[in-house]
Amino acid sequence: MAKINLKLLKNKAKNEIEKAQNLKELNDIFKKYLGKKGEITQILASIKNLTKEKRARVGKEANLLKNFLEKKFSEKTIEIKRKIEKEIEEREWIDITVPGKRPSLGHLHPLSQVKRKTEEIFQSIGFSVIEGPEVETEWYNFDALNIPKDHPARDAWDTFWLRQETGNRKQEARKLLLRTHTSPVQVRYMEKNNPPLRIIVPGRIFRHEATDASHEVNFYQVEGLMVDKKVSVANFKAVIEEFFQRFFERPIAIRIRPSYFPFTEPSFEVDISCSNCRGRGCSVCSKTGWLEMMGAGMVHPNVFKAAGLNPKNWQGFAFGIGLDRLAMMKYKINDIRLFYSGDLRFLNQF
Ligand SMILES: [Zn+2]
């Protein structure tokens, strides 16, 4: 009885294993024969009830069958797993020769490009790039720069004053404002660093005024400062000529005219030869052949004093260039407001 049962059982189980389509089916078949309540497990459990003679023979055959089926199960498991892997491979196959989708990349704003170019040129001739706060005190923005108390620039029409309602009269007296130029950083830097020094300070500045093609309420400036034992206007001219030639990538003639700024003495305006007409005179330069580019001068003794330096020991020049103006000249843009419009038709041209 037992012998026939085992042989039938073997063929039946073998058949079912071979027909199994997936791991779930295979697992069910395994349980049916070799699980805790599986047919073969039960046969092995009932052997102890047989006679001693039968017990040895049936036990041996049942164990052989058990080993045989276990081997079949593991072979079939491997076969099914390979089949699954192959299916995944076929489904996820990627054709690497198909052209990709080009991601649309942005680029730097023209003002950022001009700022970086300016920093690069000055760094290459020994200047460090320094930053300062956009919210300034009246002291750093005006007093320390030798700007008189009654100077019209302090008027509410030119400067954005920030109201501080702290309830403390002393604190309210220390007025804050949005800086009207990057020059306050000169004093801030000289307070903490001893000469000789060479810095440029690029940054955003604010003016309380009506906007038009050449005026905005906020724009960008680069401050420059060089201080040493002996620094002259000739040094300034050499540095700034080098800068303009490398910035505009062409030979540039420089013209220095006398001017007035409270924080420099002597003060001057710097013009460069018109790139449009090469000095012959055109509508861009109002027929003069020259373009106004920046204000500059030799650092005023009072500014050195405000920063805690003895003006008898040090000399220096300072200058301020409008980054927006540089960009407008370089790219021939006629309206400063375009930089802040966020208009992609404009920005995409750079
Ligand atoms: Zn011109």
mmCIF file with all atom_site columns, C-alpha atoms and ligand atoms in Angstrom, residues 274 277 282 285, ligand 1:
data_model
loop_
_atom_site.group_PDB
_atom_site.id
_atom_site.type_symbol
_atom_site.label_atom_id
_atom_site.label_alt_id
_atom_site.label_comp_id
_atom_site.label_asym_id
_atom_site.label_entity_id
_atom_site.label_seq_id
_atom_site.pdbx_PDB_ins_code
_atom_site.Cartn_x
_atom_site.Cartn_y
_atom_site.Cartn_z
_atom_site.occupancy
_atom_site.B_iso_or_equiv
_atom_site.pdbx_formal_charge
_atom_site.auth_seq_id
_atom_site.auth_comp_id
_atom_site.auth_asym_id
_atom_site.auth_atom_id
_atom_site.pdbx_PDB_model_num
ATOM   1 C  CA . CYS A 1 274 ? 32.827 106.961 -26.409 1.00 0.00 ? 274 CYS A CA 1
ATOM   2 C  CA . CYS A 1 277 ? 31.891 106.923 -32.201 1.00 0.00 ? 277 CYS A CA 1
ATOM   3 C  CA . CYS A 1 282 ? 27.645 111.061 -31.659 1.00 0.00 ? 282 CYS A CA 1
ATOM   4 C  CA . CYS A 1 285 ? 27.909 110.920 -26.059 1.00 0.00 ? 285 CYS A CA 1
HETATM 5 ZN ZN . ZN  B 2 .   ? 29.998 109.044 -29.195 1.00 0.00 ? 1   ZN  B ZN 1
#
